[in-house]
Amino acid sequence: MSGKNIIKIIYVVSVFLFVVFSMELFISIESYIHYFSLAEEIRSSFKTSVFLFTVPAVFYLLYLLVFPPSKNRTIKGSKKIMFSFLLFFIFGVFFSFFFSHYVEKDLISQGYFICEKSTFAESNLYVKSLNRCH
């Protein structure tokens, strides 16, 4: 493969990952909004909570992949940015772990019901009425 083909593949993969992670970020933010506004249906789980803290680092890595730093610049700034994203991610993991448990207890105490999941990987669906379970 030539260098131009590899660069095209990198661009295509980066755009694909950007779109996928953008959609997941939207879903994560939407679940937070639904929880704080106490919507009729709320999807929440650890993975939807933690995604909000993962995406900035992924977007930065995609940026570095598509627009690599020039050879004249040092990588010190990059290291500092990635270290701060890593700390943000670690904070997010702990926050999301406790927040997902808090959401479950809070919504159940407010009269929400948990719908059955078809797979373990799905987020929990909390509803005000069991008729809304799919």
Coordinates of N, CA and C in Angstrom, one line a residue:
M1 N 0.8 -1.2 0.0 CA 0.0 0.0 0.0 C 0.9 1.2 0.0
S2 N 0.4 2.2 -0.7 CA 1.2 3.4 -0.8 C 0.8 4.3 0.4
G3 N 1.6 5.4 0.6 CA 1.4 6.3 1.7 C 0.1 7.0 1.6
K4 N -0.3 7.4 0.4 CA -1.6 8.1 0.2 C -2.8 7.2 0.5
N5 N -2.7 5.9 0.2 CA -3.8 5.0 0.5 C -4.0 4.9 2.0
I6 N -2.8 4.8 2.7 CA -2.9 4.7 4.2 C -3.5 5.9 4.8
I7 N -3.1 7.1 4.3 CA -3.6 8.3 4.8 C -5.1 8.4 4.6
K8 N -5.6 8.0 3.4 CA -7.0 7.9 3.1 C -7.8 7.0 4.1
I9 N -7.2 5.9 4.3 CA -7.8 4.9 5.3 C -7.9 5.5 6.7
I10 N -6.8 6.2 7.1 CA -6.8 6.9 8.4 C -7.9 7.9 8.5
Y11 N -8.1 8.7 7.4 CA -9.1 9.7 7.4 C -10.5 9.1 7.5
V12 N -10.7 8.0 6.7 CA -12.0 7.4 6.7 C -12.4 6.8 8.1
V13 N -11.4 6.1 8.7 CA -11.6 5.5 10.0 C -11.8 6.6 11.0
S14 N -11.1 7.7 10.9 CA -11.2 8.8 11.9 C -12.6 9.4 11.8
V15 N -13.1 9.7 10.6 CA -14.4 10.2 10.4 C -15.5 9.3 10.9
F16 N -15.3 8.0 10.6 CA -16.3 7.0 11.1 C -16.3 7.0 12.7
L17 N -15.1 7.0 13.3 CA -15.0 7.0 14.8 C -15.6 8.3 15.3
F18 N -15.3 9.4 14.7 CA -15.8 10.7 15.1 C -17.4 10.7 15.1
V19 N -18.0 10.1 14.1 CA -19.4 10.1 14.0 C -20.0 9.2 15.1
V20 N -19.4 8.0 15.2 CA -19.9 7.0 16.2 C -19.8 7.6 17.6
F21 N -18.6 8.2 18.0 CA -18.4 8.7 19.3 C -19.3 10.0 19.5
S22 N -19.6 10.7 18.5 CA -20.5 11.9 18.6 C -21.9 11.4 18.9
M23 N -22.3 10.4 18.3 CA -23.7 9.8 18.6 C -23.7 9.3 20.0
E24 N -22.7 8.6 20.4 CA -22.6 8.1 21.8 C -22.6 9.2 22.8
L25 N -21.9 10.3 22.5 CA -21.8 11.5 23.4 C -23.2 12.1 23.5
F26 N -23.9 12.2 22.4 CA -25.3 12.7 22.4 C -26.2 11.8 23.3
I27 N -26.1 10.5 23.1 CA -26.9 9.6 24.0 C -26.6 9.8 25.4
S28 N -25.3 9.9 25.8 CA -24.9 10.1 27.2 C -25.4 11.4 27.7
I29 N -25.3 12.5 27.0 CA -25.8 13.8 27.5 C -27.3 13.7 27.6
E30 N -28.0 13.1 26.6 CA -29.4 13.0 26.6 C -29.9 12.2 27.9
S31 N -29.2 11.2 28.3 CA -29.6 10.4 29.5 C -29.4 11.3 30.7
Y32 N -28.4 12.1 30.8 CA -28.2 13.0 31.9 C -29.4 14.0 32.0
I33 N -29.7 14.6 30.8 CA -30.8 15.6 30.7 C -32.1 14.9 31.1
H34 N -32.4 13.7 30.7 CA -33.6 13.0 31.0 C -33.7 12.7 32.5
Y35 N -32.5 12.4 33.1 CA -32.5 12.1 34.6 C -32.8 13.4 35.3
F36 N -32.1 14.5 35.0 CA -32.3 15.7 35.8 C -33.7 16.4 35.6
S37 N -34.3 16.1 34.4 CA -35.6 16.6 34.2 C -36.7 15.7 34.6
L38 N -36.4 14.5 35.1 CA -37.3 13.4 35.5 C -38.3 13.1 34.4
A39 N -37.8 12.7 33.2 CA -38.6 12.4 32.1 C -39.5 11.2 32.3
E40 N -40.4 10.9 31.4 CA -41.2 9.7 31.6 C -40.4 8.4 31.4
E41 N -39.4 8.4 30.5 CA -38.5 7.3 30.3 C -37.1 7.8 30.4
I42 N -36.3 7.1 31.2 CA -34.9 7.5 31.5 C -34.0 6.2 31.2
R43 N -33.1 6.4 30.3 CA -32.1 5.3 30.1 C -30.8 5.7 30.8
S44 N -30.4 4.8 31.7 CA -29.2 5.2 32.5 C -28.4 3.9 32.8
S45 N -27.1 4.0 32.8 CA -26.3 2.9 33.2 C -24.9 3.4 33.4
F46 N -24.0 2.6 33.9 CA -22.6 3.0 34.1 C -22.0 3.4 32.8
K47 N -22.2 2.7 31.7 CA -21.5 3.0 30.4 C -22.0 4.3 29.8
T48 N -23.3 4.6 29.9 CA -23.8 5.9 29.4 C -23.3 7.0 30.2
S49 N -23.1 6.8 31.5 CA -22.6 7.8 32.4 C -21.1 8.1 32.1
V50 N -20.3 7.1 32.0 CA -18.9 7.2 31.8 C -18.5 7.7 30.4
F51 N -19.4 7.6 29.5 CA -19.0 8.0 28.1 C -18.8 9.5 28.0
L52 N -19.5 10.2 28.8 CA -19.3 11.7 28.8 C -17.8 12.0 29.1
F53 N -17.2 11.2 30.0 CA -15.8 11.5 30.4 C -14.8 10.9 29.5
T54 N -15.2 10.0 28.6 CA -14.3 9.3 27.7 C -14.1 10.0 26.4
V55 N -15.1 10.6 25.9 CA -15.1 11.2 24.6 C -14.1 12.3 24.4
P56 N -13.8 13.2 25.3 CA -12.8 14.3 25.1 C -11.4 13.7 24.7
A57 N -11.0 12.6 25.4 CA -9.7 12.0 25.1 C -9.7 11.4 23.8
V58 N -10.8 10.7 23.4 CA -10.9 10.0 22.1 C -10.9 11.1 21.0
F59 N -11.6 12.2 21.2 CA -11.6 13.2 20.1 C -10.2 13.8 20.0
Y60 N -9.5 14.0 21.1 CA -8.1 14.5 21.0 C -7.2 13.6 20.3
L61 N -7.3 12.3 20.6 CA -6.5 11.3 19.9 C -6.8 11.2 18.4
L62 N -8.1 11.4 18.0 CA -8.4 11.4 16.6 C -7.9 12.7 16.0
Y63 N -7.9 13.8 16.7 CA -7.3 15.0 16.2 C -5.8 14.8 15.9
L64 N -5.1 14.2 16.9 CA -3.7 13.9 16.7 C -3.4 13.0 15.6
L65 N -4.3 12.0 15.3 CA -4.2 11.1 14.2 C -4.3 11.8 12.9
V66 N -5.3 12.7 12.8 CA -5.6 13.3 11.5 C -4.6 14.5 11.3
F67 N -4.3 15.3 12.3 CA -3.4 16.4 12.2 C -2.2 16.2 13.2
P68 N -1.3 15.4 12.7 CA -0.1 15.1 13.6 C 0.7 16.4 13.8
P69 N 1.3 16.5 15.0 CA 2.1 17.7 15.3 C 3.3 17.7 14.4
S70 N 3.7 18.9 14.1 CA 4.9 19.1 13.2 C 6.1 18.7 14.0
K71 N 7.1 18.3 13.3 CA 8.4 17.9 13.9 C 9.1 19.0 14.7
N72 N 8.8 20.2 14.4 CA 9.4 21.3 15.1 C 8.8 21.5 16.5
R73 N 7.6 21.2 16.7 CA 6.9 21.4 18.0 C 7.3 20.3 18.9
T74 N 7.3 20.6 20.2 CA 7.6 19.6 21.2 C 6.3 18.9 21.6
I75 N 6.4 17.7 22.2 CA 5.2 17.0 22.6 C 4.8 17.3 24.0
K76 N 5.5 18.2 24.7 CA 5.2 18.5 26.1 C 3.8 18.9 26.2
G77 N 3.3 19.8 25.4 CA 1.9 20.2 25.5 C 0.9 19.1 25.3
S78 N 1.3 18.2 24.3 CA 0.4 17.0 24.1 C 0.4 16.1 25.3
K79 N 1.5 16.0 26.0 CA 1.5 15.1 27.1 C 0.7 15.7 28.3
K80 N 0.8 17.0 28.4 CA 0.0 17.6 29.5 C -1.5 17.5 29.2
I81 N -1.9 17.7 28.0 CA -3.3 17.6 27.6 C -3.8 16.2 27.8
M82 N -3.0 15.2 27.3 CA -3.4 13.8 27.5 C -3.5 13.4 29.0
F83 N -2.5 13.9 29.8 CA -2.6 13.6 31.2 C -3.8 14.2 31.8
S84 N -4.2 15.4 31.5 CA -5.4 16.0 32.0 C -6.7 15.2 31.6
F85 N -6.7 14.7 30.3 CA -7.8 13.9 29.8 C -7.8 12.6 30.6
L86 N -6.7 12.0 30.9 CA -6.6 10.8 31.6 C -7.1 11.0 33.1
L87 N -6.8 12.1 33.7 CA -7.3 12.4 35.0 C -8.8 12.6 35.0
F88 N -9.3 13.3 33.9 CA -10.7 13.5 33.7 C -11.4 12.1 33.6
F89 N -10.8 11.2 32.8 CA -11.4 9.9 32.6 C -11.5 9.1 33.9
I90 N -10.4 9.1 34.7 CA -10.3 8.4 35.9 C -11.4 8.9 36.9
F91 N -11.5 10.2 37.0 CA -12.5 10.8 37.8 C -13.9 10.4 37.3
G92 N -14.1 10.4 36.0 CA -15.4 10.0 35.4 C -15.8 8.5 35.7
V93 N -14.8 7.6 35.7 CA -15.1 6.2 36.1 C -15.6 6.1 37.5
F94 N -14.9 6.8 38.4 CA -15.4 6.7 39.8 C -16.7 7.4 40.0
F95 N -16.9 8.6 39.4 CA -18.1 9.3 39.4 C -19.3 8.5 38.9
S96 N -19.1 7.9 37.7 CA -20.1 7.2 37.0 C -20.5 5.9 37.8
F97 N -19.5 5.3 38.4 CA -19.9 4.1 39.2 C -20.8 4.5 40.3
F98 N -20.5 5.5 41.1 CA -21.4 5.9 42.2 C -22.7 6.6 41.7
F99 N -22.6 7.3 40.6 CA -23.7 8.0 40.1 C -24.8 7.0 39.5
S100 N -24.3 6.0 38.9 CA -25.3 5.0 38.3 C -26.0 4.3 39.5
H101 N -25.4 4.0 40.5 CA -26.1 3.4 41.7 C -27.0 4.4 42.3
Y102 N -26.6 5.6 42.4 CA -27.4 6.7 43.0 C -28.7 6.9 42.2
V103 N -28.5 6.9 40.8 CA -29.7 7.1 39.9 C -30.7 6.0 40.1
E104 N -30.2 4.7 40.2 CA -31.1 3.6 40.4 C -31.9 3.7 41.7
K105 N -31.2 4.0 42.8 CA -31.9 4.1 44.1 C -32.9 5.4 44.1
D106 N -32.4 6.4 43.5 CA -33.2 7.7 43.5 C -34.5 7.5 42.7
L107 N -34.4 6.9 41.5 CA -35.5 6.8 40.6 C -36.5 5.7 41.2
I108 N -36.0 4.7 41.8 CA -36.9 3.7 42.4 C -37.7 4.3 43.6
S109 N -37.0 5.1 44.3 CA -37.6 5.8 45.5 C -38.7 6.8 45.0
Q110 N -38.6 7.3 43.8 CA -39.5 8.3 43.3 C -40.7 7.6 42.5
G111 N -40.7 6.2 42.5 CA -41.8 5.5 41.9 C -41.6 5.0 40.5
Y112 N -40.4 5.1 40.0 CA -40.0 4.6 38.7 C -39.9 3.1 38.7
F113 N -40.1 2.5 37.6 CA -40.0 1.0 37.5 C -38.8 0.7 36.5
I114 N -38.2 -0.4 36.7 CA -37.1 -0.8 35.8 C -37.6 -1.8 34.9
C115 N -37.5 -1.6 33.6 CA -38.0 -2.5 32.6 C -36.9 -3.6 32.4
E116 N -37.4 -4.8 32.0 CA -36.5 -5.9 31.8 C -35.7 -5.7 30.6
K117 N -34.4 -6.1 30.6 CA -33.5 -5.9 29.5 C -33.4 -7.3 28.8
S118 N -33.3 -7.2 27.4 CA -33.1 -8.4 26.7 C -31.7 -8.9 26.7
T119 N -30.7 -8.0 26.9 CA -29.3 -8.4 27.0 C -28.7 -7.6 28.1
F120 N -27.6 -8.2 28.6 CA -26.8 -7.5 29.7 C -26.2 -6.2 29.3
A121 N -25.9 -6.1 28.1 CA -25.2 -4.9 27.6 C -26.1 -3.6 27.5
E122 N -27.4 -3.8 27.5 CA -28.3 -2.7 27.4 C -28.3 -1.8 28.6
S123 N -28.6 -0.6 28.4 CA -28.8 0.3 29.6 C -30.1 0.0 30.3
N124 N -30.2 0.4 31.5 CA -31.5 0.2 32.3 C -32.5 1.3 31.8
L125 N -33.7 0.8 31.6 CA -34.8 1.8 31.2 C -35.7 1.9 32.5
Y126 N -35.8 3.2 32.9 CA -36.6 3.5 34.1 C -37.8 4.2 33.5
V127 N -39.0 3.8 33.9 CA -40.3 4.4 33.4 C -41.2 4.7 34.6
K128 N -42.1 5.6 34.4 CA -43.0 6.0 35.5 C -44.2 5.0 35.5
S129 N -44.5 4.4 34.4 CA -45.6 3.4 34.3 C -45.1 2.2 33.6
L130 N -45.5 1.0 34.1 CA -45.0 -0.2 33.5 C -45.6 -0.4 32.0
N131 N -46.6 0.3 31.7 CA -47.1 0.2 30.3 C -46.1 0.7 29.3
R132 N -45.2 1.6 29.7 CA -44.2 2.1 28.8 C -43.0 1.2 28.5
C133 N -42.9 0.1 29.2 CA -41.9 -0.9 28.9 C -42.1 -1.5 27.5
H134 N -41.1 -1.7 26.8 CA -41.2 -2.2 25.4 C -41.0 -3.7 25.4

